Short mmCIF file of C-alpha atoms in Angstrom, two decimals:
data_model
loop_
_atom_site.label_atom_id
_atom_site.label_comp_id
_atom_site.label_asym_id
_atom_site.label_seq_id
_atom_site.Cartn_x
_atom_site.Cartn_y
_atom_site.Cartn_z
CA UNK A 10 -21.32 -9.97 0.93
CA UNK A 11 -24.95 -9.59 -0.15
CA UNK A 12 -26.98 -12.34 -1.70
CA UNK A 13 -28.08 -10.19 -4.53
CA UNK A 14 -24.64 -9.07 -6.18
CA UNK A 15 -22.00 -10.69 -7.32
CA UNK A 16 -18.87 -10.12 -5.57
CA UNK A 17 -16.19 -12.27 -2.62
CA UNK A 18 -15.09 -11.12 0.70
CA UNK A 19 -12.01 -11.87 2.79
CA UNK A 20 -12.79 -12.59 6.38
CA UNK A 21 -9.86 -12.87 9.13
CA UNK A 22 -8.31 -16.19 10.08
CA UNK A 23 -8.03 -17.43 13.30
CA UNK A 24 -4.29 -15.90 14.16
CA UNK A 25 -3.34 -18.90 16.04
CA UNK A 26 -3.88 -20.73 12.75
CA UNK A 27 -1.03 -18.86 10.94
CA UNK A 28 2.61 -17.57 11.63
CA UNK A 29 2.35 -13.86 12.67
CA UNK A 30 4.31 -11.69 10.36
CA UNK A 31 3.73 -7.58 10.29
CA UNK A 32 5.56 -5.25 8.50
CA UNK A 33 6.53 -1.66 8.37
CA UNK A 34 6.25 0.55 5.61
CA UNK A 35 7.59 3.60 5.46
CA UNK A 36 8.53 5.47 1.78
CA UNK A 37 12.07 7.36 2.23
CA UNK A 38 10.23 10.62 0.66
CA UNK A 39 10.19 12.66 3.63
CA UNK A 40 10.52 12.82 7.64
CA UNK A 41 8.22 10.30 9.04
CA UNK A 42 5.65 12.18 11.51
CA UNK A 43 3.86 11.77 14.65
CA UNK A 44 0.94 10.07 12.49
CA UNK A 45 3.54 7.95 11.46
CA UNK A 46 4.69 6.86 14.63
CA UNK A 47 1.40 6.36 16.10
CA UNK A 48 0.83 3.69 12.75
CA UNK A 49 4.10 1.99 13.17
CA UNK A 50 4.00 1.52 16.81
CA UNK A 51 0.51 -0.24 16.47
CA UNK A 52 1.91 -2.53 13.98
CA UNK A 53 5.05 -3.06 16.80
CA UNK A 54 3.04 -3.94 19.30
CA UNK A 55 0.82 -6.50 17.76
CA UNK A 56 3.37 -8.34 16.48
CA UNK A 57 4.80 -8.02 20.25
CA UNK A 58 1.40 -9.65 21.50
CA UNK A 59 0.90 -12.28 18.56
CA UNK A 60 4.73 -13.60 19.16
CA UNK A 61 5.50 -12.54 15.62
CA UNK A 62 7.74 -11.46 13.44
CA UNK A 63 8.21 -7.49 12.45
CA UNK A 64 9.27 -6.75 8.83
CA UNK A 65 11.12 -3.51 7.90
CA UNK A 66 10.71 -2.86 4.03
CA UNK A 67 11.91 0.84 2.55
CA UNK A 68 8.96 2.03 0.06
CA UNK A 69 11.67 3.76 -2.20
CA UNK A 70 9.73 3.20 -5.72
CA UNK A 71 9.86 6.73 -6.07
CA UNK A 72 12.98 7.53 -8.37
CA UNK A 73 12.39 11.23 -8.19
CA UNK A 74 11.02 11.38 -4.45
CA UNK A 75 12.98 8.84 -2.94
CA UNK A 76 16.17 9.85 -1.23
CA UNK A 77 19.37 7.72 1.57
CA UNK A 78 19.07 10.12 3.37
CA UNK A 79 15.35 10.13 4.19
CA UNK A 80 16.01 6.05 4.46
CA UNK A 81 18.19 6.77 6.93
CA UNK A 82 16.34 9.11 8.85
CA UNK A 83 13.27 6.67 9.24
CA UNK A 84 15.41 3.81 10.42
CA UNK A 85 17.09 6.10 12.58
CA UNK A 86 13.65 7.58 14.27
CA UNK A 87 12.10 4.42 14.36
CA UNK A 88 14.72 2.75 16.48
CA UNK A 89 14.57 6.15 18.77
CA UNK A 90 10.82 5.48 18.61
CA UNK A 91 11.87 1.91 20.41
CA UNK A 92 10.26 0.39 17.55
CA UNK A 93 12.30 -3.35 16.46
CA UNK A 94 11.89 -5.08 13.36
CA UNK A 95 13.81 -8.79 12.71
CA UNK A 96 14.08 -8.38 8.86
CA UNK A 97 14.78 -5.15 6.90
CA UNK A 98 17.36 -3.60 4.94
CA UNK A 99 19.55 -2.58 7.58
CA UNK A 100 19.59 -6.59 9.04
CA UNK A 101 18.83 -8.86 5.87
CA UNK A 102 16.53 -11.82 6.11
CA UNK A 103 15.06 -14.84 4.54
CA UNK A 104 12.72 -12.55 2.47
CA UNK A 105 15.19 -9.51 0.38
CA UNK A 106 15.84 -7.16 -0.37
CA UNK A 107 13.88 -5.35 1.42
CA UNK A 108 14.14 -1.93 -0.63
CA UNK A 109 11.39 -1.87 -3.52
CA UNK A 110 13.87 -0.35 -5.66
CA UNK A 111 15.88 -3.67 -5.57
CA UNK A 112 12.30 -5.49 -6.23
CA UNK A 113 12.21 -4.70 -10.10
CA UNK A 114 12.62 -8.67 -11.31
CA UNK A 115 9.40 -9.37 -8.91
CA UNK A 116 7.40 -6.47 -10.36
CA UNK A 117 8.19 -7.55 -14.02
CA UNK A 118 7.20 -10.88 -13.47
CA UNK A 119 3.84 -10.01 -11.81
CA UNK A 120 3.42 -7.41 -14.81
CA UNK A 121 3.74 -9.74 -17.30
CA UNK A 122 1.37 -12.65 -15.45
CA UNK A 123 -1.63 -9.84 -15.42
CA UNK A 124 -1.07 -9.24 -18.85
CA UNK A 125 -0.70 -12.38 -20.25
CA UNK A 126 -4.10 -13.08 -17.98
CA UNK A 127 -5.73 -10.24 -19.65
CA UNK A 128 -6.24 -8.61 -16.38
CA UNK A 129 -4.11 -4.96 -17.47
CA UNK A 130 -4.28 -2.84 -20.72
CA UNK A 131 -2.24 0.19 -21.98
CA UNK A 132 -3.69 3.61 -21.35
CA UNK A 133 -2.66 6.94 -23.32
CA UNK A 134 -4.70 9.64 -21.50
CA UNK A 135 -2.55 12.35 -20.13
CA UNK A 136 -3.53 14.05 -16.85
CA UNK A 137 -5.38 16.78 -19.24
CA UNK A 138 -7.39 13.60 -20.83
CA UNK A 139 -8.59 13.07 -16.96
CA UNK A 140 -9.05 16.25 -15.98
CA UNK A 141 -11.44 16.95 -18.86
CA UNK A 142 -13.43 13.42 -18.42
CA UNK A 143 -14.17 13.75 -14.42
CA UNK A 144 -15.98 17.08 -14.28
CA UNK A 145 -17.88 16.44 -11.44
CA UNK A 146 -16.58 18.00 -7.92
CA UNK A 147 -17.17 15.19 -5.79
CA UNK A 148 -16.31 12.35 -8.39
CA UNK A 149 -13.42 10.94 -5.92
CA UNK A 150 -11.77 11.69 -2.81
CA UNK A 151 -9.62 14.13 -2.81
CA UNK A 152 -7.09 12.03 -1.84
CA UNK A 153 -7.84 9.42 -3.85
CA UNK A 154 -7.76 8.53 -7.90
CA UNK A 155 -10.51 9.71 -9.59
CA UNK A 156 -12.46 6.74 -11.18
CA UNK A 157 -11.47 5.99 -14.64
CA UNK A 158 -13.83 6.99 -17.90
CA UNK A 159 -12.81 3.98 -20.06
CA UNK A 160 -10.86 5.45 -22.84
CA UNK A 161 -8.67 2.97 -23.28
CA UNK A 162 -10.45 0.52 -21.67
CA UNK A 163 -11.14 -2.00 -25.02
CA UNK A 164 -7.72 -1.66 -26.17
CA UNK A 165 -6.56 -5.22 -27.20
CA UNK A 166 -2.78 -4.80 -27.87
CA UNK A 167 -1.59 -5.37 -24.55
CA UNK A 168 0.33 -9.10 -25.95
CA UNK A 169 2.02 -6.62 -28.39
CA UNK A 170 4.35 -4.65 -25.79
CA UNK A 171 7.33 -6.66 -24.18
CA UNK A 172 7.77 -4.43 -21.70
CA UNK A 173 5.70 -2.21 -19.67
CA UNK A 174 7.63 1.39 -20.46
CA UNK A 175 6.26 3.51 -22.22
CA UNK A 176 2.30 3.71 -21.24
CA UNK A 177 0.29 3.80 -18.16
CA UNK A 178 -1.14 0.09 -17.35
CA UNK A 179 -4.42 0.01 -16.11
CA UNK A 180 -5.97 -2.79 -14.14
CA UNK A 181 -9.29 -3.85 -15.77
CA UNK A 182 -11.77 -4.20 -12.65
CA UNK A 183 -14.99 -6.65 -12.85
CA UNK A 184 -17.88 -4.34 -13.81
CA UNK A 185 -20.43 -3.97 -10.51
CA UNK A 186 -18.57 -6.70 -8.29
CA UNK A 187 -18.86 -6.10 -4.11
CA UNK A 188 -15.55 -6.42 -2.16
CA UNK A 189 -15.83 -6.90 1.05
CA UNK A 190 -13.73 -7.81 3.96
CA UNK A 191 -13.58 -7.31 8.05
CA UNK A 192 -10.74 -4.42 8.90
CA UNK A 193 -9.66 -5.77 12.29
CA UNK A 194 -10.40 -2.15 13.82
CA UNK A 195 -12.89 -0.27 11.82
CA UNK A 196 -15.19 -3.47 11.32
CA UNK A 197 -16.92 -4.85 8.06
CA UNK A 198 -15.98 -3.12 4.68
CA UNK A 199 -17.63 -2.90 1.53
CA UNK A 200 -16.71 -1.34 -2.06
CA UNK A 201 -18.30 -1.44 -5.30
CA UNK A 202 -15.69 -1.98 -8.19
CA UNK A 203 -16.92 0.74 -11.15
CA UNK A 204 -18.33 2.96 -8.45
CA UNK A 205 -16.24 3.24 -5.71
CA UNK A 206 -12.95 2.81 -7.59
CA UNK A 207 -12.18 1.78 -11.02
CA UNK A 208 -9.72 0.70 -13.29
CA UNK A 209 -6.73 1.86 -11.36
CA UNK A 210 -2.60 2.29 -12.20
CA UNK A 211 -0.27 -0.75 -12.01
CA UNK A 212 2.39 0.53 -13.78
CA UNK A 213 3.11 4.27 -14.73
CA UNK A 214 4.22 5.52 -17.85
CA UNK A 215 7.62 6.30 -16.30
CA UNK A 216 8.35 2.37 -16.21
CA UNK A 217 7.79 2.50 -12.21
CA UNK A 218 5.34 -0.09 -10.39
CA UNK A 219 2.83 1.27 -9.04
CA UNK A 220 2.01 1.39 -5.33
CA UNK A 221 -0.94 -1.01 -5.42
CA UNK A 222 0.97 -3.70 -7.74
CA UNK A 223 4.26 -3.27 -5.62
CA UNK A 224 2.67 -3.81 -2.09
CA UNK A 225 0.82 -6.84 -3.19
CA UNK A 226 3.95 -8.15 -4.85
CA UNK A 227 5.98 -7.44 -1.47
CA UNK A 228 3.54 -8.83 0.57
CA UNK A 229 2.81 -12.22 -0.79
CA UNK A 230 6.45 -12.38 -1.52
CA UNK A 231 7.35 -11.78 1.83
CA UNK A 232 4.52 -13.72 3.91
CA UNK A 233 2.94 -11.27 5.02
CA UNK A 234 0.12 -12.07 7.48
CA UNK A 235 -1.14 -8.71 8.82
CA UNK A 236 -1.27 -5.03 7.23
CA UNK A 237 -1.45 -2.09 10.07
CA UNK A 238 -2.04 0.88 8.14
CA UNK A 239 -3.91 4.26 7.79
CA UNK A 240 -7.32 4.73 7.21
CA UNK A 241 -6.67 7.05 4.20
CA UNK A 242 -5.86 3.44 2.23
CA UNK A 243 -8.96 1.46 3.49
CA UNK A 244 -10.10 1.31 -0.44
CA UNK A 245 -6.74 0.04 -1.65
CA UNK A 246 -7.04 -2.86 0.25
CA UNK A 247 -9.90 -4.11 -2.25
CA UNK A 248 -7.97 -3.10 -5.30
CA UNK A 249 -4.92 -4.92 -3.90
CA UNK A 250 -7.78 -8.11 -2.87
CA UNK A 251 -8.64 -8.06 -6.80
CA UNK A 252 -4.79 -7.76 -7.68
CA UNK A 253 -4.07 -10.86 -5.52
CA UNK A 254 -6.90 -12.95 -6.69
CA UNK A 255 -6.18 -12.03 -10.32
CA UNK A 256 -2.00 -12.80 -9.65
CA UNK A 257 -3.52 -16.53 -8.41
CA UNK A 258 -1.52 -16.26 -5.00
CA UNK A 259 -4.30 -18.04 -2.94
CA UNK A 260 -3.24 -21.07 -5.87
CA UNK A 261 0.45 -20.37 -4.73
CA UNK A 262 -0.61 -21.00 -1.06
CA UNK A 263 -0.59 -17.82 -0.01
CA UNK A 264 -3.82 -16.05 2.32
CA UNK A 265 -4.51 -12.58 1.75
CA UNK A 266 -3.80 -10.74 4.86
CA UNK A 267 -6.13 -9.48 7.88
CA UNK A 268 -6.11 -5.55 7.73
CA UNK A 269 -6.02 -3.33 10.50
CA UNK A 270 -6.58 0.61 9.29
CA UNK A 271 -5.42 2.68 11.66
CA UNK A 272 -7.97 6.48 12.38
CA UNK A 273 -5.55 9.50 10.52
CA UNK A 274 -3.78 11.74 12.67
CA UNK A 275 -4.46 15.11 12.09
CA UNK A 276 -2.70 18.66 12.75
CA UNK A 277 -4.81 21.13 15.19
CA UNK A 278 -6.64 22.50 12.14
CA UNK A 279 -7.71 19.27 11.69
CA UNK A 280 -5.69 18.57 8.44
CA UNK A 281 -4.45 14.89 7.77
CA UNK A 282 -0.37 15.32 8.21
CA UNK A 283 2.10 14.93 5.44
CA UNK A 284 5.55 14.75 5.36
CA UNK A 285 5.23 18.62 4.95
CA UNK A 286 4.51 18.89 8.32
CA UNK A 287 8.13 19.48 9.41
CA UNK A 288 7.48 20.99 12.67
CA UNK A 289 5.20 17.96 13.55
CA UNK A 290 8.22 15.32 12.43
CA UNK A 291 9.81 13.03 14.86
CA UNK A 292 12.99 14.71 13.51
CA UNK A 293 12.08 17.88 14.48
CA UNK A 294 10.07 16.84 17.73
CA UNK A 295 13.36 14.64 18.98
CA UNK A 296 15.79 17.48 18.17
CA UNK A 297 13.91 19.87 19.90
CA UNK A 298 14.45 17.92 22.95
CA UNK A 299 11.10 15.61 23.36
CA UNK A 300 11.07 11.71 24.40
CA UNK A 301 9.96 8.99 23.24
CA UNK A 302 7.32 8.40 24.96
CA UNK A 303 5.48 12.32 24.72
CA UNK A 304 5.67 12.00 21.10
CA UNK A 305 3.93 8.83 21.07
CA UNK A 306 1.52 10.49 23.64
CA UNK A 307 1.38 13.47 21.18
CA UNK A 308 0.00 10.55 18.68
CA UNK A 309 -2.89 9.43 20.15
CA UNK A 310 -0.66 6.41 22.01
CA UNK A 311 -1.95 4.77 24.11
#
């Protein structure tokens, strides 16, 4: 963190000072892929050499995405991957559910503590509103949010709504603040709230959690203590670092986890995969008669 900005950074703990626990988490909206498998098998093995525990949790938020059958297909592959997880949906655990969409009471309660803190406000502007206010070509990743105007940014009736339906809730980021922390792959990171990312979703209009609330939820909830993941979410990890501090969980007892961001696999046109990708599934690649071990090879692994 520099000297001359305001700002906090979260800087790995010893691991032997903490109980390893690593989770998978795959969102039943497609067939997992080779990129996939490459991420999840990382995560496998270093809970293998930390002596940890492996979560499963099924990232099925989506009501309109979300299907069983695509739940079943990823617990399905994954085992076929030789990939083994102590606590999921398909096993229980000391943490459930395990299935976001059985999560809602934790989401609600989170909603209404960032609220009541005066951390999230209602926001009206439709996808047109957006569209029209970020002109600029390079104004955010392509795969990423663009960063918010302000519209609705000074609204004060956020007490006023019982529940979150009804309106996109925004989180209000510090203006200017640094957020920093050391990815345990990809080395020292560094974002600038208002420039790099602003106020970002929560909760969609839809009444659905957002992805950033819901992970940081889930992950507190369920001890997490390490986060293998692509590199495509490296600056989610400081929005979900501001959601955490903001939720009070280091109060609660528990430490943000380390963060391991995994390089994107990408198709030979050099195009991050998708769930799109059938032909490059592990579906697809373990029907047509491949093993185990040449898709992980296909992946980068080892």
């Amino acid at each position: 963190m520099s000297n001359t900005s305001p700002g906090f950074s979260l800087i790995p703990r010893e691991s032997s000072l903490k109980r390893f626990r690593g989770r998978l988490a795959p969102s039943p909206t497609g067939l997992l892929h080779i990129g996939h498998a490459r991420t999840f098998w990382i995560a496998a093995q270093r809970a293998i050499e930390n002596q940890g525990t492996l979560i499963l949790r099924n990232e099925d938020l989506d009501p309109q995405r979300s299907r069983p059958e695509f739940a079943r297909a990823m617990i399905a592959d994954l085992l076929w991957l030789g990939i083994r997880w102590s606590e999921g949906p398909d096993c229980g655990g000391a943490y459930g559910p395990y299935s976001q969409s059985e999560r809602r009471a934790h989401y609600l309660d989170a909603w209404r503590r960032l609220r009541d803190g005066g951390f999230l406000y209602p926001c009206t502007c439709s996808r047109k509103d957006m569209a029209q206010a970020v002109s600029a070509p390079n104004e955010a990743d392509a795969d990423d949010e663009p960063v918010y105007p302000g519209t609705c940014r000074d609204r004060k009736d956020a007490a006023e709504f019982m529940e979150p339906a009804g309106a996109n809730w925004r989180f209000r980021v510090p203006d200017g603040e640094e957020v920093e922390f050391a990815d345990l792959n990809l080395g020292r990171q560094r974002f600038v709230t208002g420039i790099d990312f602003g106020d970002f979703l929560a909760w969609r209009r839809d009444d659905v959690p957002a992805y950033q609330l819901a992970v940081v939820v889930d992950d507190a909830a369920m001890r997490i203590t390490e986060v293998v993941r692509g590199a495509d979410l490296l600056k989610s990890t400081a929005r979900q670092l501001l959601l955490m501090r903001a939720l009070g969980y280091a109060d609660l007892g528990y430490v943000a986890p380390d963060y391991f961001h995994c390089a994107l696999v990408r198709d030979a046109g050099g195009v991050r995969l998708a769930k799109r990708h059938d032909a490059l599934s592990i579906r697809h690649l373990r029907e047509s008669g491949m093993t185990a071990e040449k898709v992980l090879e296909m992946a980068g692994w080892p």
